[in-house]
PDB file of C-alpha atoms in Angstrom:
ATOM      1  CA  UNK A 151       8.471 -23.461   2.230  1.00 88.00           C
ATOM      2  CA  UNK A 152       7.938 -19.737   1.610  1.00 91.00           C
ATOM      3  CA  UNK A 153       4.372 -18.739  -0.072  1.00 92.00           C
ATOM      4  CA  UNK A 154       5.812 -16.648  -1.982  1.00 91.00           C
ATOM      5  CA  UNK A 155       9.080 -15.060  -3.074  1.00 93.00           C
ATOM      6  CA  UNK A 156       8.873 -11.964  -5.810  1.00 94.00           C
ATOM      7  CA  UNK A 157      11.869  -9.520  -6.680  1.00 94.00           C
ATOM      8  CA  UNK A 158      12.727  -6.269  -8.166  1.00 95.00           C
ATOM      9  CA  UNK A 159      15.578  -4.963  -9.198  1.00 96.00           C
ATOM     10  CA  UNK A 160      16.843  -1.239  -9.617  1.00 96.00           C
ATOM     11  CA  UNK A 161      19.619   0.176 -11.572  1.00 97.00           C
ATOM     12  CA  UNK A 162      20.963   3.595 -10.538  1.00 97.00           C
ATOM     13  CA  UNK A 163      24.035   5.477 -12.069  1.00 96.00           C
ATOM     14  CA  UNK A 164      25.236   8.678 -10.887  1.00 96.00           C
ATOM     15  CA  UNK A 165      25.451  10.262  -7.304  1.00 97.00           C
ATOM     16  CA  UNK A 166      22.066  10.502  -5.731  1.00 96.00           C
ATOM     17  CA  UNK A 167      21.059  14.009  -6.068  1.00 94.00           C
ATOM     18  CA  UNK A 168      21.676  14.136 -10.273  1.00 95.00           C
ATOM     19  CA  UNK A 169      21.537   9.805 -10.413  1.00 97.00           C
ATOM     20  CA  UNK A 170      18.839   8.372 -12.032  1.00 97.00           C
ATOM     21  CA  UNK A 171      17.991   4.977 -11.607  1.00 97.00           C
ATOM     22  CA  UNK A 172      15.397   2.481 -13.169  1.00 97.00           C
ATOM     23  CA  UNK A 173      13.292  -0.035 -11.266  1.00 97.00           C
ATOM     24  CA  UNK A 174      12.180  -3.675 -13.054  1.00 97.00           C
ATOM     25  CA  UNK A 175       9.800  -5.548 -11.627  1.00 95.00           C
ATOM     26  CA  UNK A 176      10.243  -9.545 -11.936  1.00 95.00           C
ATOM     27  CA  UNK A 177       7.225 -10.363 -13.264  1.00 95.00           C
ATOM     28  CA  UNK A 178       7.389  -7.709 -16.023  1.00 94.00           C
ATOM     29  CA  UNK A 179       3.849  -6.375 -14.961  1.00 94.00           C
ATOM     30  CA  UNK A 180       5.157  -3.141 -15.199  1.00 92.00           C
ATOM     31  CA  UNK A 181       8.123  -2.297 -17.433  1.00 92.00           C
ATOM     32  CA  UNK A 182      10.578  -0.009 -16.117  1.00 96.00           C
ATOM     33  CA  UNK A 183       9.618   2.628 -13.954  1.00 96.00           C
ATOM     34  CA  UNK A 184      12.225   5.508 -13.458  1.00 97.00           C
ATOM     35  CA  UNK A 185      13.419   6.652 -10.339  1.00 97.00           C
ATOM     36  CA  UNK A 186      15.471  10.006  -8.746  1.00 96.00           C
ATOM     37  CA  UNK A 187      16.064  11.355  -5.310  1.00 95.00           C
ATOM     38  CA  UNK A 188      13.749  14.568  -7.063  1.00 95.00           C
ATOM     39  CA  UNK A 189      11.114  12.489  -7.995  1.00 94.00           C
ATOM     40  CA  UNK A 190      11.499  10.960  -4.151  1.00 93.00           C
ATOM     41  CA  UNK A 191      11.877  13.962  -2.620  1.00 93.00           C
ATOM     42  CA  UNK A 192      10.662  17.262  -4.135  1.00 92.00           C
ATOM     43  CA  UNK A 193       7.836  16.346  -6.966  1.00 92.00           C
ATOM     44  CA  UNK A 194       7.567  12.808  -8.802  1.00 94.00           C
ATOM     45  CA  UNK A 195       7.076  14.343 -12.477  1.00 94.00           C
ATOM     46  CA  UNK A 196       6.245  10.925 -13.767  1.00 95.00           C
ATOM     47  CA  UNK A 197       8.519   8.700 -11.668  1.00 96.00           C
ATOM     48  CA  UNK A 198       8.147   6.679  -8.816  1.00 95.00           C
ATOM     49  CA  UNK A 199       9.821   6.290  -5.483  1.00 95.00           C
ATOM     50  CA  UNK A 200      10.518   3.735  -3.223  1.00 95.00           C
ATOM     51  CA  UNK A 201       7.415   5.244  -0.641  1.00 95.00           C
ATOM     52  CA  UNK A 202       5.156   4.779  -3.832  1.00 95.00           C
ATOM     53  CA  UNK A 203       5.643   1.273  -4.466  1.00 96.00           C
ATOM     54  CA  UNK A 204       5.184   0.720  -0.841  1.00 95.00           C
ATOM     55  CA  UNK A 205       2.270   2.561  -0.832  1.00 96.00           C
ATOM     56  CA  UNK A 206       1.434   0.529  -3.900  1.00 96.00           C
ATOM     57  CA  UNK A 207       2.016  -2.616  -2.221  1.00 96.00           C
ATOM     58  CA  UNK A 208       0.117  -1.456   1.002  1.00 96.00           C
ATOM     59  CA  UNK A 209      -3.220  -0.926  -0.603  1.00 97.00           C
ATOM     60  CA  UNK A 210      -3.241  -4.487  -2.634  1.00 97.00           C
ATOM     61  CA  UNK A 211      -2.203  -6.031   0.184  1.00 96.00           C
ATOM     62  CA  UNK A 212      -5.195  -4.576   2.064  1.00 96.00           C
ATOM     63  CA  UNK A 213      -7.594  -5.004  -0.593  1.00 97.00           C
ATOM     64  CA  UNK A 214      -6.514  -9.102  -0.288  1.00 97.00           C
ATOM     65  CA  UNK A 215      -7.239  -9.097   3.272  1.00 97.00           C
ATOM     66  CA  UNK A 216     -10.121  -7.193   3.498  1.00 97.00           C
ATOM     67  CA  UNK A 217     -11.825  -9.362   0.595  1.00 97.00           C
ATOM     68  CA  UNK A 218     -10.701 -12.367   2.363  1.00 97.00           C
ATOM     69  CA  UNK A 219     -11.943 -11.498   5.736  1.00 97.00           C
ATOM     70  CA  UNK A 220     -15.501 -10.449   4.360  1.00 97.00           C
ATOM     71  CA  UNK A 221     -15.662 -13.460   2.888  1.00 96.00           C
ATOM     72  CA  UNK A 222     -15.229 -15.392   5.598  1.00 96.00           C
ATOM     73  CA  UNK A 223     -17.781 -13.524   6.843  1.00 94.00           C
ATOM     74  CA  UNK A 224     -20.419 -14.519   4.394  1.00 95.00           C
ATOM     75  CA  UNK A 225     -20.306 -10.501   2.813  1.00 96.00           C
ATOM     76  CA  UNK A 226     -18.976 -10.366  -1.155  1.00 94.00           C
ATOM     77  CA  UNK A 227     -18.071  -6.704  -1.519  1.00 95.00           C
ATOM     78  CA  UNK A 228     -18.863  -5.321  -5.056  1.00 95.00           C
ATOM     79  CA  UNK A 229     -16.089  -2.780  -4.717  1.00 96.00           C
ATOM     80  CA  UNK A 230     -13.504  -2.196  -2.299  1.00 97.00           C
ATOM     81  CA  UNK A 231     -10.851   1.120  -2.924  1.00 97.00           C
ATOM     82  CA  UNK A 232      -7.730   1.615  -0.871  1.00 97.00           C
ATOM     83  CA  UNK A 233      -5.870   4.147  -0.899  1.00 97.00           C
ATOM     84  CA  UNK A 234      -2.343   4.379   0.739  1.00 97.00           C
ATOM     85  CA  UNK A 235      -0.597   6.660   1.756  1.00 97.00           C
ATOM     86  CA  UNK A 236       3.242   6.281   3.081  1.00 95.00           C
ATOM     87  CA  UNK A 237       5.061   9.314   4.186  1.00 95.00           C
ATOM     88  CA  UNK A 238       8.721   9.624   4.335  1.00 93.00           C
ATOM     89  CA  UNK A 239      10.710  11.844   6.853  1.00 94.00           C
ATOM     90  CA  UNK A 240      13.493  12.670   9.112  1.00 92.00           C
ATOM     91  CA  UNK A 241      13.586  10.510  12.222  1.00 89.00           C
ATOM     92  CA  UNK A 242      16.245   8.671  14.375  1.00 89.00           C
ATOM     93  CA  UNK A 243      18.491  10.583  12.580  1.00 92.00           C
ATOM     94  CA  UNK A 244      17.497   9.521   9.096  1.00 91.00           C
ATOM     95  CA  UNK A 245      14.805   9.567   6.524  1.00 90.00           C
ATOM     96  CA  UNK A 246      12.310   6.858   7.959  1.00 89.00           C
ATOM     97  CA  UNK A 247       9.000   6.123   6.384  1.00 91.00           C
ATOM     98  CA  UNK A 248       7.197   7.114   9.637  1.00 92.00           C
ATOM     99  CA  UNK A 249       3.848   6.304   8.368  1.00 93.00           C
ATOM    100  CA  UNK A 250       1.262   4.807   6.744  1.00 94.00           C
ATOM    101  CA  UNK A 251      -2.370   5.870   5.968  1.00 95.00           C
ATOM    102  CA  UNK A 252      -5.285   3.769   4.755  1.00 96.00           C
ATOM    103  CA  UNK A 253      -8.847   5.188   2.953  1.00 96.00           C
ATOM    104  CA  UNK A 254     -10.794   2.274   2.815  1.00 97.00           C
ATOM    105  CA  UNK A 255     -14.073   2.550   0.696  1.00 97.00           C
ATOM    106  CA  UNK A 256     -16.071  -0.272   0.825  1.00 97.00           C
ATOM    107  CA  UNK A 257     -19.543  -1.303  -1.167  1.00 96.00           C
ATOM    108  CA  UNK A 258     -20.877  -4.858   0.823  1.00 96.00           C
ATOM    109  CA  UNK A 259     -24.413  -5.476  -0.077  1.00 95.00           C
ATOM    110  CA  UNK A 260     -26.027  -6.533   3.321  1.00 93.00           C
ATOM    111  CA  UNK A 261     -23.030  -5.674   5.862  1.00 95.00           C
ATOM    112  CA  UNK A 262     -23.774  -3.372   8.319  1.00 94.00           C
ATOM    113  CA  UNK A 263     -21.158  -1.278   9.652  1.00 94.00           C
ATOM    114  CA  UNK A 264     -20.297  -2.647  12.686  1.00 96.00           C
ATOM    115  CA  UNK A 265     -19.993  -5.987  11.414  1.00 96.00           C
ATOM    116  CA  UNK A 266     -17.814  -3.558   8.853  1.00 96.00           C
ATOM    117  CA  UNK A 267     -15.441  -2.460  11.363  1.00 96.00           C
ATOM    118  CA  UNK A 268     -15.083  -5.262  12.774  1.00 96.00           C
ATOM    119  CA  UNK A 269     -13.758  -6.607   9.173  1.00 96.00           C
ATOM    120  CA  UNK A 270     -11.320  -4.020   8.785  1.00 96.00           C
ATOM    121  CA  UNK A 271      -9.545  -4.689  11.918  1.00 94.00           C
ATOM    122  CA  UNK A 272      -9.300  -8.054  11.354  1.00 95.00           C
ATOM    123  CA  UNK A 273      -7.650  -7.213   7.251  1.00 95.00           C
ATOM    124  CA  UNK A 274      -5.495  -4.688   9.358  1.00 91.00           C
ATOM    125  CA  UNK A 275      -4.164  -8.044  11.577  1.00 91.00           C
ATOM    126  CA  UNK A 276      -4.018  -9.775   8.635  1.00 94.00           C
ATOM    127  CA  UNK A 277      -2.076  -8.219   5.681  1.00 93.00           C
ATOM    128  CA  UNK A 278       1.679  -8.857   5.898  1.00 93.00           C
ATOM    129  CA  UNK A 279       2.485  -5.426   4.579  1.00 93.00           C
ATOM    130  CA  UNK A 280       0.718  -3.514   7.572  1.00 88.00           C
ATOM    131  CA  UNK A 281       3.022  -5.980   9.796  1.00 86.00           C
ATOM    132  CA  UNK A 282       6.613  -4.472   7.584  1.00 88.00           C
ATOM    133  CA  UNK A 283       5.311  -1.273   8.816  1.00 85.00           C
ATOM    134  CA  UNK A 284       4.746  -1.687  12.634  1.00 82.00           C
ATOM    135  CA  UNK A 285       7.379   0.838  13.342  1.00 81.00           C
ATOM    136  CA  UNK A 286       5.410   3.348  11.867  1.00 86.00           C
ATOM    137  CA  UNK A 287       2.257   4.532  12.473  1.00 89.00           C
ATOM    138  CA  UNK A 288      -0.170   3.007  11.159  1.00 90.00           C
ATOM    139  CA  UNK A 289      -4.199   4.624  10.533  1.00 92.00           C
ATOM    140  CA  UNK A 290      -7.123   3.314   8.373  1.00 93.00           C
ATOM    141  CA  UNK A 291     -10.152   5.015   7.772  1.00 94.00           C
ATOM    142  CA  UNK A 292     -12.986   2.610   6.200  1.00 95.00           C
ATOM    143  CA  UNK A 293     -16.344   3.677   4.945  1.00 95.00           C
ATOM    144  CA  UNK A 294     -19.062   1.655   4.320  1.00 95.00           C
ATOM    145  CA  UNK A 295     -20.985   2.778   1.077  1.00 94.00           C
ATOM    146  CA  UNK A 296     -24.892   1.750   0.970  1.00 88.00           C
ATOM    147  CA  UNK A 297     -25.736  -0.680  -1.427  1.00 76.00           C
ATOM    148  CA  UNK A 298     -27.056   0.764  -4.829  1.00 77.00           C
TER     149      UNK A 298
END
C-alpha cells in the first residue's frame, strides 16, 4: 500500500505560446495558480511553472528529511530554510530540467558541523524528491547557523 498518493490537475486552452492554463491542487491548499509557456520561459509575472512547483516540492521535501534525520540524531533544529532551485534547459534534444540546487540554512542548538554534514547527506539519501531528480544534477549547500 502506497504512503501516499496526492494529485493536481491543470487546465490549458490555447496553443502553447498564447495558451494559458490553470493548475489545482487536490487538496485545495492553494487555489488556482495560473500557468503560460511566458511565465515558464521568459519572466513568471505572477504565475507559476511546472520547474517552480518542483522546486516547491524539492525544498519541503528536504526540510522533512533533514528534520527527520536530526532528530534521529538527538539535534531539534529551531529553524531550517531551503531553498530550491530547479533549472530548465535544452538537453537530449529537449527542454530537460537539468538541475537542481539546494541552500540549506540550518539553526541546531548543540550540533556541530560535522555532525551537520553528516545530516545533510543522509536528508539528501533520504527525500524521495532528490531521488525523481537523479538525472539531473543535483548540489546542496548547508550552513550551520550558531545558536542565538
Amino acid at each position: 500500500m502506497a504512503i501516499a498518493v496526492r494529485m493536481a490537475q491543470t487546465t490549458w486552452e490555447g496553443p502553447l505560446a498564447s495558451g494559458t492554463g490553470t493548475v489545482r491542487m487536490g487538496s485545495g491548499a492553494t487555489g488556482e495558480l495560473p500557468v503560460t509557456w511566458a511565465a515558464r520561459t521568459e519572466r513568471a509575472d505572477g504565475k507559476t511553472s511546472p520547474e517552480e512547483l518542483a522546486a516547491a516540492a524539492y525544498s519541503a521535501c528536504y526540510a522533512m528529511a533533514l528534520a527527520l534525520r536530526l532528530g534521529e540524531h538527538k539535534a531539534v533544529p529551531e529553524r531550517l530554510a531551503i531553498t530550491a532551485t530547479v533549472t530548465l534547459d535544452q538537453a537530449g534534444g529537449g527542454p530537460t530540467i537539468v538541475s537542481s540546487h539546494l541552500d540549506v540554512t540550518a539553526r541546531v542548538p548543540g550540533l556541530g558541523k560535522t555532525a551537520f554534514d553528516t545530516v545533510v547527506g543522509e536528508a539528501s539519501d533520504l527525500c524521495p524528491v532528490s531521488r525523481l531528480f537523479a538525472g539531473a544534477k543535483v548540489t546542496v549547500d548547508a550552513t550551520l547557523e550558531p545558536a542565538p
